[in-house]
Amino acid sequence: MSQQSRFPTAINPDGAAILDVERGSISMLNTTGSYIWQGLQRGESISSIAGSLALTTGESSLAVMRDVEDFVDELKHRGLISE
């Protein structure tokens, strides 16, 4: 899933802010959300992002995959990424 963002994004150690100029909204992401967002922007697959997060956090791969998929669905719902 390669996502070239059309949204200006500010990233810092605490997370990220994504500006949707058309809708006049800002989406604030925590550090995990920012990690996922950046991975998508680099063209990484959801499974690759989830696998890296599971290794980093020591959490169950299955649980992390569900959480990443839910987060990606929310980004889609907000119109920040497409299929």
Backbone as a ProteinNet text record, in pm:
[ID]
protein_1_A
[PRIMARY]
MSQQSRFPTAINPDGAAILDVERGSISMLNTTGSYIWQGLQRGESISSIAGSLALTTGESSLAVMRDVEDFVDELKHRGLISE
[TERTIARY]
84.9	0	89.4	106.3	187.1	96.5	128.9	48.9	137.2	127.9	195.4	97.7	132	39.2	23.2	-99.8	-129.5	-158	-130.9	-157.8	-27.8	-15.8	100.4	102	218.3	231.1	349.2	326.6	433.9	458.4	582.9	619.1	722.9	701.9	800.2	805.3	891.7	904.8	776.3	682.6	558	446.6	464.7	360.5	362.1	242.8	232.3	99.4	97.9	-24.2	-39.8	-157.6	-185.3	-291.1	-262.1	-352.8	-431.1	-562.8	-650.4	-708.5	-645.6	-683.2	-825.3	-861.7	-994.6	-1106.5	-1086.9	-1189.4	-1169.6	-1056.3	-1027.1	-1010.1	-940.7	-923.3	-778.1	-743.8	-611.7	-631.9	-561.9	-563.7	-434.3	-448	-332.4	-307.4	-183.6	-146.1	-46.3	-62.1	37.9	160.2	258.2	381.6	356.6	267.1	238	166.2	68.1	-2.6	92.1	184.5	283.6	373.5	412.6	495.8	422.7	296	216.2	202.4	169.2	152.7	279.9	394.1	520.8	552	521.1	540.8	457	331.9	244.5	299.1	351.3	406.9	529.6	602.6	719.7	680.5	551.7	505.7	513.9	534.8	540.6	401.5	397.5	269.7	222	93.8	36.5	99	118.8	176.5	321	396.1	533.3	536.8	449.6	442.2	402.3	300.4	253.8	362.6	433.8	541.3	651	689.3	791.6	745.2	618.8	565.3	559.5	519.8	512.7	650.7	752.1	888.6	936.1	906.5	949.9	881.5	751.4	674.8	668.8	694.8	683.5	540.4	449.1	307.2	281.5	168.9	126.8	113.4	170.7	162.6	18.4	-66	-206.9	-277.9	-253.2	-316.3	-268.8	-139.4	-84.7	-141.7	-152	-206.5	-350.3	-430.2	-568.8	-571.1	-485.7	-482.1	-437.1	-336.7	-289.2	-398.4	-464.4	-572.8	-685.3	-720.4	-824.1	-781.6	-655.8	-605.5	-607.6	-564.3	-565.4	-708.5	-802.8	-944.1	-991.3	-946.9	-983.4	-923.3	-799	-737.8	-817	-862.4	-944.8	-1076	-1139.5	-1266.5	-1253.1	-1141.4	-1116.2	-1074.8	-1055.6	-1016.3	-869.1	-788.1	-645.5	-564.4	-616.8	-555.1	-665.5	-627.2	-724.3	-692.5	-778	-758.6	-626.7
-116.5	0	122.8	183	303.2	425.2	516	635.4	759	827.7	956.1	1060.1	1121.9	1210.3	1343.2	1386.6	1520.7	1612.9	1561.7	1635.4	1680.7	1811.3	1857.3	1789.6	1742	1668.9	1722.3	1746.4	1785.5	1667.7	1621.5	1505.4	1549	1505.7	1529.8	1406.3	1403.5	1283.2	1242.7	1335.2	1306.3	1256.6	1258.3	1214.9	1295.3	1319.9	1392.6	1467.1	1568.8	1643.1	1642.6	1601.4	1594.2	1698.2	1787.9	1895.3	1856.6	1855.7	1834.7	1970.8	2037.5	2173.6	2176.9	2078.6	2077.2	2070.8	1993.4	1979	2076.1	2143.8	2236	2166.4	2050.6	1976.4	1933.4	1908.3	1858.1	1728.2	1624.8	1497.4	1485.8	1466.8	1451.4	1302.5	1260.5	1120.7	1108.2	1002.8	974.8	911.8	870.6	818.3	691.6	605.1	482.6	516.6	605.3	647.7	712.4	792.1	856.5	752.7	650.9	542.8	473.1	443.9	377.9	469.7	595.8	693.4	703.3	714.6	726.2	599.5	484.1	358.8	353.9	395.9	398.9	494.9	608.9	707.6	653.1	563.5	501.2	384.5	348.6	239.8	102.7	98.8	-28.5	-90.5	-222	-292.2	-285.1	-304.8	-305.5	-417.4	-532.5	-644.9	-616.1	-547.8	-512.5	-413.4	-313.9	-214.3	-282.7	-368.3	-438.7	-530.2	-598.6	-686.5	-610.9	-496.8	-414.1	-364.1	-321.4	-274.4	-387.2	-506	-619.9	-652.5	-649.1	-675.6	-568.8	-444.9	-333.3	-334.2	-363.9	-354.5	-484.9	-596.9	-726.1	-774.6	-704.1	-742.6	-855.2	-919.2	-1026.3	-973.1	-1046.1	-1005	-992.3	-1084.4	-1083	-959.3	-926.9	-809	-681.1	-671.6	-552.2	-539.8	-649.9	-646.3	-594.1	-641	-592	-442.6	-397.6	-255.3	-170	-216.2	-141.6	-137.3	-249.6	-251.8	-156.4	-154.5	-62.1	82.7	112.8	248.8	289	198.9	226.7	248	169.4	189.6	327.9	373.9	507.5	615.4	596.7	691.8	696	580.7	574.1	648.3	622.9	686.4	839.9	887.9	1033.1	1088.9	999.9	1045.6	1078.8	1033.5	1065.5	968.9	848.4	754.2	687.6	629.8	559	410.8	335.2	189.1	153.9
0	0	0	-111.6	-121.9	-113.6	-26.9	-7.8	-19.7	-129.1	-138.1	-86.1	23.6	91.7	20.1	13.2	-35.7	81.7	201	323.4	389.1	415.4	490.3	627	667.2	793	872.3	1000.8	1091.9	1184.9	1188.2	1270.3	1373.1	1497	1601.8	1691.2	1791	1875.4	1949.2	1964.2	2035.7	1946.2	1813.7	1721.8	1594	1541.4	1415.4	1409.4	1325	1294.5	1143.2	1096.9	953.7	922.6	829.5	791.2	666.4	678.6	564.2	528.2	432.6	394.9	339.6	257.8	196.1	299.3	404.3	507.5	623.6	625.2	733.3	866.8	863.9	988.7	1006.9	1131.2	1167.2	1244.4	1203.8	1275.1	1353.8	1483.4	1570.2	1592.6	1576.5	1594.6	1708.8	1787.8	1890.3	1823.2	1900.6	1841.3	1758.2	1805.6	1729.9	1600.4	1606.6	1486.3	1387.2	1437.7	1352	1285.1	1360.5	1305.4	1190.6	1211.6	1107	986.4	1009.7	902.1	816.8	884.6	812.3	733.2	790.1	717.5	591.8	601.7	483.5	378.7	423.4	331.4	257.9	323.3	259.5	169.3	169.3	85.4	150.6	281.9	352.2	360.6	364.4	378.2	522.6	539.8	674.1	756.7	695.4	770.1	811	726.9	760.7	877.3	872.3	979.7	1110.5	1104.3	1224	1278.8	1191.5	1235.6	1308	1254.5	1319.2	1455.2	1462.3	1590	1692.6	1649.4	1741.5	1797	1710.3	1756.4	1855	1824.1	1907.5	2043.9	2044.3	2168.9	2246.9	2180.3	2246.2	2258	2193.1	2195.2	2095.2	2109.8	2019.8	1876.9	1781.9	1641	1595	1638	1598.8	1653.4	1779.6	1840.1	1772.9	1746.5	1681.6	1540.5	1468.7	1332.3	1334.4	1429.2	1440.2	1467.6	1559.5	1593.5	1475.4	1402.4	1286.1	1179	1154.6	1056	1096.1	1224.7	1272.7	1251.4	1279.8	1262.4	1114.7	1027.3	883.6	835.3	886.1	851.1	893.2	1009.7	1056	965.4	921.3	827.1	696.8	651.5	529.4	552.1	666.2	699.3	701.4	749.8	754.2	618.3	519.6	385.8	374.3	469.6	468.2	382.6	362.1	269.4	189.1	77.2	-6	-3.2	-66.7	-71.1	-133.5
[MASK]
+++++++++++++++++++++++++++++++++++++++++++++++++++++++++++++++++++++++++++++++++++

